[in-house]
Amino acid sequence: MSLTLLSLFIPTFFLVSITPGMCMTLALSLGISIGVRRSLYMMWGELIGVGLVAASAALGVATLMLKYPDAFTVLKLGGGAYLIWLGIEMLRSRGKLVLKEPGETQEIASAGQLALNGFITAVANPKGWAFFVTLLPPFIDSSLPMAPQLSVLVLLILLLEFSCLLIYASGGKLLRHLLMARNNVRLMNRIAGSLMICVGIWLALGK
């Protein structure tokens, strides 16, 4: 691939990824409630979803998806409602994504549940599909084989996305430590739950 294209591609997609969005807000929320290490499961699911969307956009599948927005409706509403429910549970200091008060039994969300949260958030976002359809093709050289270029670009996208997710989750962990130092577990659960609800509403109502 052209080094000139890559030198433009990397900062462009980093700036896009680091901009606050659904997935970054989800990473921040989980960083607060369950820490960076367990948030990695959500990140794996989110990266699989982003990779699928990016590859589909490059291959033209996303164009068809965007022509039939009703295809997103069930997934958007279902995924959004699920995330809102998780957020409400966190506000009530219940469920598997909250930090319990000292002496209380800690429930642990499974790796599969966390990965599914990330995957749904990435795949059910029409803006994500539209973004990749618009921004990815200009970085593909039609005179060169498609498969190697697409592999490199998707790999770079995943690395940049993963880096940004880690930054947000680490920010959530830092906030968690600050709140824990003041022994304010309930406030921490409320902040994380509110962020989760925002992601759910954003996903369900986003166009």
mmCIF file with all atom_site columns, C-alpha atoms in Angstrom:
data_model
loop_
_atom_site.group_PDB
_atom_site.id
_atom_site.type_symbol
_atom_site.label_atom_id
_atom_site.label_alt_id
_atom_site.label_comp_id
_atom_site.label_asym_id
_atom_site.label_entity_id
_atom_site.label_seq_id
_atom_site.pdbx_PDB_ins_code
_atom_site.Cartn_x
_atom_site.Cartn_y
_atom_site.Cartn_z
_atom_site.occupancy
_atom_site.B_iso_or_equiv
_atom_site.pdbx_formal_charge
_atom_site.auth_seq_id
_atom_site.auth_comp_id
_atom_site.auth_asym_id
_atom_site.auth_atom_id
_atom_site.pdbx_PDB_model_num
ATOM 1   C CA . MET A 1 1   ? 0.000   0.000   0.000  1.00 0.00 ? 1   MET A CA 1
ATOM 2   C CA . SER A 1 2   ? 0.985   3.592   -0.539 1.00 0.00 ? 2   SER A CA 1
ATOM 3   C CA . LEU A 1 3   ? 2.769   5.075   2.463  1.00 0.00 ? 3   LEU A CA 1
ATOM 4   C CA . THR A 1 4   ? 1.143   8.394   1.639  1.00 0.00 ? 4   THR A CA 1
ATOM 5   C CA . LEU A 1 5   ? -2.336  6.877   1.952  1.00 0.00 ? 5   LEU A CA 1
ATOM 6   C CA . LEU A 1 6   ? -1.402  5.133   5.195  1.00 0.00 ? 6   LEU A CA 1
ATOM 7   C CA . SER A 1 7   ? 0.024   8.345   6.652  1.00 0.00 ? 7   SER A CA 1
ATOM 8   C CA . LEU A 1 8   ? -3.369  9.953   6.049  1.00 0.00 ? 8   LEU A CA 1
ATOM 9   C CA . PHE A 1 9   ? -5.442  6.921   7.023  1.00 0.00 ? 9   PHE A CA 1
ATOM 10  C CA . ILE A 1 10  ? -3.985  6.366   10.513 1.00 0.00 ? 10  ILE A CA 1
ATOM 11  C CA . PRO A 1 11  ? -4.518  9.873   11.986 1.00 0.00 ? 11  PRO A CA 1
ATOM 12  C CA . THR A 1 12  ? -7.909  10.178  10.272 1.00 0.00 ? 12  THR A CA 1
ATOM 13  C CA . PHE A 1 13  ? -9.306  6.992   11.795 1.00 0.00 ? 13  PHE A CA 1
ATOM 14  C CA . PHE A 1 14  ? -7.678  7.644   15.152 1.00 0.00 ? 14  PHE A CA 1
ATOM 15  C CA . LEU A 1 15  ? -9.431  11.014  15.407 1.00 0.00 ? 15  LEU A CA 1
ATOM 16  C CA . VAL A 1 16  ? -12.717 9.397   14.384 1.00 0.00 ? 16  VAL A CA 1
ATOM 17  C CA . SER A 1 17  ? -12.310 6.566   16.910 1.00 0.00 ? 17  SER A CA 1
ATOM 18  C CA . ILE A 1 18  ? -11.260 8.766   19.832 1.00 0.00 ? 18  ILE A CA 1
ATOM 19  C CA . THR A 1 19  ? -14.316 11.004  19.366 1.00 0.00 ? 19  THR A CA 1
ATOM 20  C CA . PRO A 1 20  ? -16.930 10.147  22.026 1.00 0.00 ? 20  PRO A CA 1
ATOM 21  C CA . GLY A 1 21  ? -19.515 7.746   20.647 1.00 0.00 ? 21  GLY A CA 1
ATOM 22  C CA . MET A 1 22  ? -21.630 4.769   21.660 1.00 0.00 ? 22  MET A CA 1
ATOM 23  C CA . CYS A 1 23  ? -18.803 2.261   21.966 1.00 0.00 ? 23  CYS A CA 1
ATOM 24  C CA . MET A 1 24  ? -16.458 4.664   23.749 1.00 0.00 ? 24  MET A CA 1
ATOM 25  C CA . THR A 1 25  ? -19.191 5.628   26.215 1.00 0.00 ? 25  THR A CA 1
ATOM 26  C CA . LEU A 1 26  ? -19.864 1.933   26.822 1.00 0.00 ? 26  LEU A CA 1
ATOM 27  C CA . ALA A 1 27  ? -16.159 1.369   27.487 1.00 0.00 ? 27  ALA A CA 1
ATOM 28  C CA . LEU A 1 28  ? -16.125 4.292   29.935 1.00 0.00 ? 28  LEU A CA 1
ATOM 29  C CA . SER A 1 29  ? -19.174 2.927   31.746 1.00 0.00 ? 29  SER A CA 1
ATOM 30  C CA . LEU A 1 30  ? -17.717 -0.563  32.063 1.00 0.00 ? 30  LEU A CA 1
ATOM 31  C CA . GLY A 1 31  ? -14.342 0.827   33.096 1.00 0.00 ? 31  GLY A CA 1
ATOM 32  C CA . ILE A 1 32  ? -16.119 2.466   36.025 1.00 0.00 ? 32  ILE A CA 1
ATOM 33  C CA . SER A 1 33  ? -18.240 -0.518  37.011 1.00 0.00 ? 33  SER A CA 1
ATOM 34  C CA . ILE A 1 34  ? -16.108 -3.605  36.321 1.00 0.00 ? 34  ILE A CA 1
ATOM 35  C CA . GLY A 1 35  ? -12.628 -2.300  35.510 1.00 0.00 ? 35  GLY A CA 1
ATOM 36  C CA . VAL A 1 36  ? -10.452 -2.459  32.410 1.00 0.00 ? 36  VAL A CA 1
ATOM 37  C CA . ARG A 1 37  ? -9.614  -6.168  32.548 1.00 0.00 ? 37  ARG A CA 1
ATOM 38  C CA . ARG A 1 38  ? -13.189 -7.431  32.411 1.00 0.00 ? 38  ARG A CA 1
ATOM 39  C CA . SER A 1 39  ? -14.117 -4.685  29.942 1.00 0.00 ? 39  SER A CA 1
ATOM 40  C CA . LEU A 1 40  ? -11.778 -6.410  27.483 1.00 0.00 ? 40  LEU A CA 1
ATOM 41  C CA . TYR A 1 41  ? -14.509 -8.986  26.808 1.00 0.00 ? 41  TYR A CA 1
ATOM 42  C CA . MET A 1 42  ? -16.820 -6.208  25.622 1.00 0.00 ? 42  MET A CA 1
ATOM 43  C CA . MET A 1 43  ? -13.989 -4.828  23.505 1.00 0.00 ? 43  MET A CA 1
ATOM 44  C CA . TRP A 1 44  ? -13.451 -8.161  21.722 1.00 0.00 ? 44  TRP A CA 1
ATOM 45  C CA . GLY A 1 45  ? -17.132 -8.267  20.792 1.00 0.00 ? 45  GLY A CA 1
ATOM 46  C CA . GLU A 1 46  ? -17.088 -4.637  19.687 1.00 0.00 ? 46  GLU A CA 1
ATOM 47  C CA . LEU A 1 47  ? -13.975 -5.179  17.556 1.00 0.00 ? 47  LEU A CA 1
ATOM 48  C CA . ILE A 1 48  ? -15.562 -8.187  15.834 1.00 0.00 ? 48  ILE A CA 1
ATOM 49  C CA . GLY A 1 49  ? -18.579 -6.000  15.046 1.00 0.00 ? 49  GLY A CA 1
ATOM 50  C CA . VAL A 1 50  ? -16.443 -3.110  13.779 1.00 0.00 ? 50  VAL A CA 1
ATOM 51  C CA . GLY A 1 51  ? -14.369 -5.461  11.639 1.00 0.00 ? 51  GLY A CA 1
ATOM 52  C CA . LEU A 1 52  ? -17.536 -6.939  10.145 1.00 0.00 ? 52  LEU A CA 1
ATOM 53  C CA . VAL A 1 53  ? -18.982 -3.506  9.385  1.00 0.00 ? 53  VAL A CA 1
ATOM 54  C CA . ALA A 1 54  ? -15.705 -2.205  7.902  1.00 0.00 ? 54  ALA A CA 1
ATOM 55  C CA . ALA A 1 55  ? -15.229 -5.254  5.674  1.00 0.00 ? 55  ALA A CA 1
ATOM 56  C CA . SER A 1 56  ? -18.867 -5.162  4.568  1.00 0.00 ? 56  SER A CA 1
ATOM 57  C CA . ALA A 1 57  ? -18.581 -1.462  3.753  1.00 0.00 ? 57  ALA A CA 1
ATOM 58  C CA . ALA A 1 58  ? -15.496 -2.041  1.614  1.00 0.00 ? 58  ALA A CA 1
ATOM 59  C CA . LEU A 1 59  ? -17.225 -4.874  -0.226 1.00 0.00 ? 59  LEU A CA 1
ATOM 60  C CA . GLY A 1 60  ? -20.370 -2.835  -0.855 1.00 0.00 ? 60  GLY A CA 1
ATOM 61  C CA . VAL A 1 61  ? -22.697 -4.813  1.401  1.00 0.00 ? 61  VAL A CA 1
ATOM 62  C CA . ALA A 1 62  ? -23.308 -1.761  3.586  1.00 0.00 ? 62  ALA A CA 1
ATOM 63  C CA . THR A 1 63  ? -24.764 0.125   0.629  1.00 0.00 ? 63  THR A CA 1
ATOM 64  C CA . LEU A 1 64  ? -27.595 -2.388  0.463  1.00 0.00 ? 64  LEU A CA 1
ATOM 65  C CA . MET A 1 65  ? -28.045 -2.294  4.229  1.00 0.00 ? 65  MET A CA 1
ATOM 66  C CA . LEU A 1 66  ? -28.419 1.487   4.184  1.00 0.00 ? 66  LEU A CA 1
ATOM 67  C CA . LYS A 1 67  ? -31.047 1.276   1.452  1.00 0.00 ? 67  LYS A CA 1
ATOM 68  C CA . TYR A 1 68  ? -33.192 -0.850  3.758  1.00 0.00 ? 68  TYR A CA 1
ATOM 69  C CA . PRO A 1 69  ? -33.011 0.898   7.151  1.00 0.00 ? 69  PRO A CA 1
ATOM 70  C CA . ASP A 1 70  ? -35.851 -1.255  8.482  1.00 0.00 ? 70  ASP A CA 1
ATOM 71  C CA . ALA A 1 71  ? -33.318 -4.075  8.691  1.00 0.00 ? 71  ALA A CA 1
ATOM 72  C CA . PHE A 1 72  ? -31.751 -2.238  11.625 1.00 0.00 ? 72  PHE A CA 1
ATOM 73  C CA . THR A 1 73  ? -34.965 -1.511  13.488 1.00 0.00 ? 73  THR A CA 1
ATOM 74  C CA . VAL A 1 74  ? -35.388 -4.739  15.457 1.00 0.00 ? 74  VAL A CA 1
ATOM 75  C CA . LEU A 1 75  ? -31.708 -4.993  16.319 1.00 0.00 ? 75  LEU A CA 1
ATOM 76  C CA . LYS A 1 76  ? -31.486 -1.314  17.301 1.00 0.00 ? 76  LYS A CA 1
ATOM 77  C CA . LEU A 1 77  ? -34.584 -1.332  19.488 1.00 0.00 ? 77  LEU A CA 1
ATOM 78  C CA . GLY A 1 78  ? -33.802 -4.700  21.048 1.00 0.00 ? 78  GLY A CA 1
ATOM 79  C CA . GLY A 1 79  ? -30.165 -3.854  21.714 1.00 0.00 ? 79  GLY A CA 1
ATOM 80  C CA . GLY A 1 80  ? -31.027 -0.384  22.976 1.00 0.00 ? 80  GLY A CA 1
ATOM 81  C CA . ALA A 1 81  ? -33.719 -1.709  25.325 1.00 0.00 ? 81  ALA A CA 1
ATOM 82  C CA . TYR A 1 82  ? -31.288 -4.289  26.709 1.00 0.00 ? 82  TYR A CA 1
ATOM 83  C CA . LEU A 1 83  ? -28.618 -1.676  27.423 1.00 0.00 ? 83  LEU A CA 1
ATOM 84  C CA . ILE A 1 84  ? -31.198 0.639   29.017 1.00 0.00 ? 84  ILE A CA 1
ATOM 85  C CA . TRP A 1 85  ? -32.338 -2.216  31.254 1.00 0.00 ? 85  TRP A CA 1
ATOM 86  C CA . LEU A 1 86  ? -28.734 -2.877  32.278 1.00 0.00 ? 86  LEU A CA 1
ATOM 87  C CA . GLY A 1 87  ? -28.332 0.818   33.066 1.00 0.00 ? 87  GLY A CA 1
ATOM 88  C CA . ILE A 1 88  ? -31.462 0.860   35.221 1.00 0.00 ? 88  ILE A CA 1
ATOM 89  C CA . GLU A 1 89  ? -30.209 -2.178  37.113 1.00 0.00 ? 89  GLU A CA 1
ATOM 90  C CA . MET A 1 90  ? -26.929 -0.356  37.719 1.00 0.00 ? 90  MET A CA 1
ATOM 91  C CA . LEU A 1 91  ? -28.767 2.747   38.963 1.00 0.00 ? 91  LEU A CA 1
ATOM 92  C CA . ARG A 1 92  ? -30.553 0.490   41.438 1.00 0.00 ? 92  ARG A CA 1
ATOM 93  C CA . SER A 1 93  ? -27.203 -1.103  42.382 1.00 0.00 ? 93  SER A CA 1
ATOM 94  C CA . ARG A 1 94  ? -28.406 -4.445  41.073 1.00 0.00 ? 94  ARG A CA 1
ATOM 95  C CA . GLY A 1 95  ? -27.256 -6.867  38.406 1.00 0.00 ? 95  GLY A CA 1
ATOM 96  C CA . LYS A 1 96  ? -23.886 -8.172  37.312 1.00 0.00 ? 96  LYS A CA 1
ATOM 97  C CA . LEU A 1 97  ? -22.299 -4.892  36.208 1.00 0.00 ? 97  LEU A CA 1
ATOM 98  C CA . VAL A 1 98  ? -22.314 -3.068  39.531 1.00 0.00 ? 98  VAL A CA 1
ATOM 99  C CA . LEU A 1 99  ? -19.789 -2.810  42.296 1.00 0.00 ? 99  LEU A CA 1
ATOM 100 C CA . LYS A 1 100 ? -21.296 -4.077  45.540 1.00 0.00 ? 100 LYS A CA 1
ATOM 101 C CA . GLU A 1 101 ? -21.023 -2.436  48.910 1.00 0.00 ? 101 GLU A CA 1
ATOM 102 C CA . PRO A 1 102 ? -18.456 -4.016  51.268 1.00 0.00 ? 102 PRO A CA 1
ATOM 103 C CA . GLY A 1 103 ? -19.776 -7.308  52.602 1.00 0.00 ? 103 GLY A CA 1
ATOM 104 C CA . GLU A 1 104 ? -22.256 -7.860  49.741 1.00 0.00 ? 104 GLU A CA 1
ATOM 105 C CA . THR A 1 105 ? -21.950 -10.748 47.291 1.00 0.00 ? 105 THR A CA 1
ATOM 106 C CA . GLN A 1 106 ? -20.523 -9.677  43.916 1.00 0.00 ? 106 GLN A CA 1
ATOM 107 C CA . GLU A 1 107 ? -22.256 -11.063 40.810 1.00 0.00 ? 107 GLU A CA 1
ATOM 108 C CA . ILE A 1 108 ? -20.044 -11.372 37.747 1.00 0.00 ? 108 ILE A CA 1
ATOM 109 C CA . ALA A 1 109 ? -21.227 -10.839 34.177 1.00 0.00 ? 109 ALA A CA 1
ATOM 110 C CA . SER A 1 110 ? -20.102 -13.596 31.830 1.00 0.00 ? 110 SER A CA 1
ATOM 111 C CA . ALA A 1 111 ? -17.568 -12.999 29.069 1.00 0.00 ? 111 ALA A CA 1
ATOM 112 C CA . GLY A 1 112 ? -20.236 -13.877 26.500 1.00 0.00 ? 112 GLY A CA 1
ATOM 113 C CA . GLN A 1 113 ? -22.685 -11.294 27.846 1.00 0.00 ? 113 GLN A CA 1
ATOM 114 C CA . LEU A 1 114 ? -20.070 -8.551  27.757 1.00 0.00 ? 114 LEU A CA 1
ATOM 115 C CA . ALA A 1 115 ? -18.910 -9.495  24.254 1.00 0.00 ? 115 ALA A CA 1
ATOM 116 C CA . LEU A 1 116 ? -22.513 -9.493  23.017 1.00 0.00 ? 116 LEU A CA 1
ATOM 117 C CA . ASN A 1 117 ? -23.023 -5.983  24.429 1.00 0.00 ? 117 ASN A CA 1
ATOM 118 C CA . GLY A 1 118 ? -20.048 -4.729  22.441 1.00 0.00 ? 118 GLY A CA 1
ATOM 119 C CA . PHE A 1 119 ? -20.999 -6.581  19.258 1.00 0.00 ? 119 PHE A CA 1
ATOM 120 C CA . ILE A 1 120 ? -24.596 -5.320  19.234 1.00 0.00 ? 120 ILE A CA 1
ATOM 121 C CA . THR A 1 121 ? -23.501 -1.736  19.921 1.00 0.00 ? 121 THR A CA 1
ATOM 122 C CA . ALA A 1 122 ? -21.089 -1.834  16.966 1.00 0.00 ? 122 ALA A CA 1
ATOM 123 C CA . VAL A 1 123 ? -23.275 -3.633  14.424 1.00 0.00 ? 123 VAL A CA 1
ATOM 124 C CA . ALA A 1 124 ? -26.646 -2.032  15.192 1.00 0.00 ? 124 ALA A CA 1
ATOM 125 C CA . ASN A 1 125 ? -25.419 1.524   14.622 1.00 0.00 ? 125 ASN A CA 1
ATOM 126 C CA . PRO A 1 126 ? -26.469 2.781   11.143 1.00 0.00 ? 126 PRO A CA 1
ATOM 127 C CA . LYS A 1 127 ? -24.099 5.735   11.497 1.00 0.00 ? 127 LYS A CA 1
ATOM 128 C CA . GLY A 1 128 ? -21.209 3.300   11.707 1.00 0.00 ? 128 GLY A CA 1
ATOM 129 C CA . TRP A 1 129 ? -22.196 1.681   8.417  1.00 0.00 ? 129 TRP A CA 1
ATOM 130 C CA . ALA A 1 130 ? -22.657 5.057   6.730  1.00 0.00 ? 130 ALA A CA 1
ATOM 131 C CA . PHE A 1 131 ? -19.318 6.257   8.070  1.00 0.00 ? 131 PHE A CA 1
ATOM 132 C CA . PHE A 1 132 ? -17.352 3.321   6.681  1.00 0.00 ? 132 PHE A CA 1
ATOM 133 C CA . VAL A 1 133 ? -19.147 3.487   3.331  1.00 0.00 ? 133 VAL A CA 1
ATOM 134 C CA . THR A 1 134 ? -18.163 7.143   3.019  1.00 0.00 ? 134 THR A CA 1
ATOM 135 C CA . LEU A 1 135 ? -14.664 7.177   4.469  1.00 0.00 ? 135 LEU A CA 1
ATOM 136 C CA . LEU A 1 136 ? -13.107 3.800   3.687  1.00 0.00 ? 136 LEU A CA 1
ATOM 137 C CA . PRO A 1 137 ? -13.252 3.644   -0.164 1.00 0.00 ? 137 PRO A CA 1
ATOM 138 C CA . PRO A 1 138 ? -11.011 6.703   -0.755 1.00 0.00 ? 138 PRO A CA 1
ATOM 139 C CA . PHE A 1 139 ? -8.146  4.850   0.930  1.00 0.00 ? 139 PHE A CA 1
ATOM 140 C CA . ILE A 1 140 ? -8.435  1.812   -1.376 1.00 0.00 ? 140 ILE A CA 1
ATOM 141 C CA . ASP A 1 141 ? -6.313  1.847   -4.546 1.00 0.00 ? 141 ASP A CA 1
ATOM 142 C CA . SER A 1 142 ? -8.325  0.280   -7.379 1.00 0.00 ? 142 SER A CA 1
ATOM 143 C CA . SER A 1 143 ? -5.129  -0.533  -9.272 1.00 0.00 ? 143 SER A CA 1
ATOM 144 C CA . LEU A 1 144 ? -3.944  -2.896  -6.524 1.00 0.00 ? 144 LEU A CA 1
ATOM 145 C CA . PRO A 1 145 ? -5.400  -6.229  -5.334 1.00 0.00 ? 145 PRO A CA 1
ATOM 146 C CA . MET A 1 146 ? -8.388  -5.655  -3.009 1.00 0.00 ? 146 MET A CA 1
ATOM 147 C CA . ALA A 1 147 ? -7.880  -8.429  -0.430 1.00 0.00 ? 147 ALA A CA 1
ATOM 148 C CA . PRO A 1 148 ? -4.410  -7.396  0.864  1.00 0.00 ? 148 PRO A CA 1
ATOM 149 C CA . GLN A 1 149 ? -5.412  -3.728  1.074  1.00 0.00 ? 149 GLN A CA 1
ATOM 150 C CA . LEU A 1 150 ? -8.654  -4.523  2.877  1.00 0.00 ? 150 LEU A CA 1
ATOM 151 C CA . SER A 1 151 ? -6.846  -6.800  5.329  1.00 0.00 ? 151 SER A CA 1
ATOM 152 C CA . VAL A 1 152 ? -4.320  -4.094  6.207  1.00 0.00 ? 152 VAL A CA 1
ATOM 153 C CA . LEU A 1 153 ? -6.933  -1.356  6.554  1.00 0.00 ? 153 LEU A CA 1
ATOM 154 C CA . VAL A 1 154 ? -9.284  -3.428  8.710  1.00 0.00 ? 154 VAL A CA 1
ATOM 155 C CA . LEU A 1 155 ? -6.372  -4.514  10.925 1.00 0.00 ? 155 LEU A CA 1
ATOM 156 C CA . LEU A 1 156 ? -5.333  -0.870  11.385 1.00 0.00 ? 156 LEU A CA 1
ATOM 157 C CA . ILE A 1 157 ? -8.934  0.131   12.140 1.00 0.00 ? 157 ILE A CA 1
ATOM 158 C CA . LEU A 1 158 ? -9.173  -2.570  14.827 1.00 0.00 ? 158 LEU A CA 1
ATOM 159 C CA . LEU A 1 159 ? -5.855  -1.559  16.394 1.00 0.00 ? 159 LEU A CA 1
ATOM 160 C CA . LEU A 1 160 ? -6.881  2.116   16.499 1.00 0.00 ? 160 LEU A CA 1
ATOM 161 C CA . GLU A 1 161 ? -10.336 1.273   17.842 1.00 0.00 ? 161 GLU A CA 1
ATOM 162 C CA . PHE A 1 162 ? -8.874  -1.015  20.512 1.00 0.00 ? 162 PHE A CA 1
ATOM 163 C CA . SER A 1 163 ? -6.422  1.687   21.607 1.00 0.00 ? 163 SER A CA 1
ATOM 164 C CA . CYS A 1 164 ? -9.232  4.200   21.984 1.00 0.00 ? 164 CYS A CA 1
ATOM 165 C CA . LEU A 1 165 ? -11.422 1.738   23.889 1.00 0.00 ? 165 LEU A CA 1
ATOM 166 C CA . LEU A 1 166 ? -8.555  1.149   26.307 1.00 0.00 ? 166 LEU A CA 1
ATOM 167 C CA . ILE A 1 167 ? -8.140  4.897   26.798 1.00 0.00 ? 167 ILE A CA 1
ATOM 168 C CA . TYR A 1 168 ? -11.819 5.332   27.678 1.00 0.00 ? 168 TYR A CA 1
ATOM 169 C CA . ALA A 1 169 ? -11.981 2.239   29.890 1.00 0.00 ? 169 ALA A CA 1
ATOM 170 C CA . SER A 1 170 ? -8.825  3.399   31.690 1.00 0.00 ? 170 SER A CA 1
ATOM 171 C CA . GLY A 1 171 ? -10.451 6.792   32.247 1.00 0.00 ? 171 GLY A CA 1
ATOM 172 C CA . GLY A 1 172 ? -13.413 4.993   33.780 1.00 0.00 ? 172 GLY A CA 1
ATOM 173 C CA . LYS A 1 173 ? -11.082 2.979   35.995 1.00 0.00 ? 173 LYS A CA 1
ATOM 174 C CA . LEU A 1 174 ? -9.399  6.179   37.187 1.00 0.00 ? 174 LEU A CA 1
ATOM 175 C CA . LEU A 1 175 ? -12.789 7.651   38.079 1.00 0.00 ? 175 LEU A CA 1
ATOM 176 C CA . ARG A 1 176 ? -13.607 4.403   39.846 1.00 0.00 ? 176 ARG A CA 1
ATOM 177 C CA . HIS A 1 177 ? -10.475 4.699   42.003 1.00 0.00 ? 177 HIS A CA 1
ATOM 178 C CA . LEU A 1 178 ? -11.293 8.308   42.873 1.00 0.00 ? 178 LEU A CA 1
ATOM 179 C CA . LEU A 1 179 ? -14.797 7.352   43.969 1.00 0.00 ? 179 LEU A CA 1
ATOM 180 C CA . MET A 1 180 ? -13.600 4.261   45.814 1.00 0.00 ? 180 MET A CA 1
ATOM 181 C CA . ALA A 1 181 ? -11.145 6.425   47.753 1.00 0.00 ? 181 ALA A CA 1
ATOM 182 C CA . ARG A 1 182 ? -14.183 8.263   49.083 1.00 0.00 ? 182 ARG A CA 1
ATOM 183 C CA . ASN A 1 183 ? -16.077 4.992   49.565 1.00 0.00 ? 183 ASN A CA 1
ATOM 184 C CA . ASN A 1 184 ? -18.884 6.217   47.305 1.00 0.00 ? 184 ASN A CA 1
ATOM 185 C CA . VAL A 1 185 ? -19.894 2.983   45.605 1.00 0.00 ? 185 VAL A CA 1
ATOM 186 C CA . ARG A 1 186 ? -23.498 4.042   45.057 1.00 0.00 ? 186 ARG A CA 1
ATOM 187 C CA . LEU A 1 187 ? -22.487 7.200   43.169 1.00 0.00 ? 187 LEU A CA 1
ATOM 188 C CA . MET A 1 188 ? -20.139 5.142   40.991 1.00 0.00 ? 188 MET A CA 1
ATOM 189 C CA . ASN A 1 189 ? -22.962 2.751   40.077 1.00 0.00 ? 189 ASN A CA 1
ATOM 190 C CA . ARG A 1 190 ? -25.236 5.691   39.279 1.00 0.00 ? 190 ARG A CA 1
ATOM 191 C CA . ILE A 1 191 ? -22.672 7.300   36.977 1.00 0.00 ? 191 ILE A CA 1
ATOM 192 C CA . ALA A 1 192 ? -22.002 4.022   35.164 1.00 0.00 ? 192 ALA A CA 1
ATOM 193 C CA . GLY A 1 193 ? -25.720 3.241   34.943 1.00 0.00 ? 193 GLY A CA 1
ATOM 194 C CA . SER A 1 194 ? -26.538 6.687   33.550 1.00 0.00 ? 194 SER A CA 1
ATOM 195 C CA . LEU A 1 195 ? -23.868 6.296   30.878 1.00 0.00 ? 195 LEU A CA 1
ATOM 196 C CA . MET A 1 196 ? -25.234 2.849   29.995 1.00 0.00 ? 196 MET A CA 1
ATOM 197 C CA . ILE A 1 197 ? -28.766 4.241   29.642 1.00 0.00 ? 197 ILE A CA 1
ATOM 198 C CA . CYS A 1 198 ? -27.442 7.016   27.399 1.00 0.00 ? 198 CYS A CA 1
ATOM 199 C CA . VAL A 1 199 ? -25.811 4.412   25.125 1.00 0.00 ? 199 VAL A CA 1
ATOM 200 C CA . GLY A 1 200 ? -29.071 2.429   25.009 1.00 0.00 ? 200 GLY A CA 1
ATOM 201 C CA . ILE A 1 201 ? -31.178 5.472   24.107 1.00 0.00 ? 201 ILE A CA 1
ATOM 202 C CA . TRP A 1 202 ? -28.555 6.595   21.596 1.00 0.00 ? 202 TRP A CA 1
ATOM 203 C CA . LEU A 1 203 ? -28.594 3.163   19.958 1.00 0.00 ? 203 LEU A CA 1
ATOM 204 C CA . ALA A 1 204 ? -32.384 2.786   19.905 1.00 0.00 ? 204 ALA A CA 1
ATOM 205 C CA . LEU A 1 205 ? -33.179 6.294   18.626 1.00 0.00 ? 205 LEU A CA 1
ATOM 206 C CA . GLY A 1 206 ? -30.107 6.955   16.466 1.00 0.00 ? 206 GLY A CA 1
ATOM 207 C CA . LYS A 1 207 ? -30.627 7.332   12.719 1.00 0.00 ? 207 LYS A CA 1
#
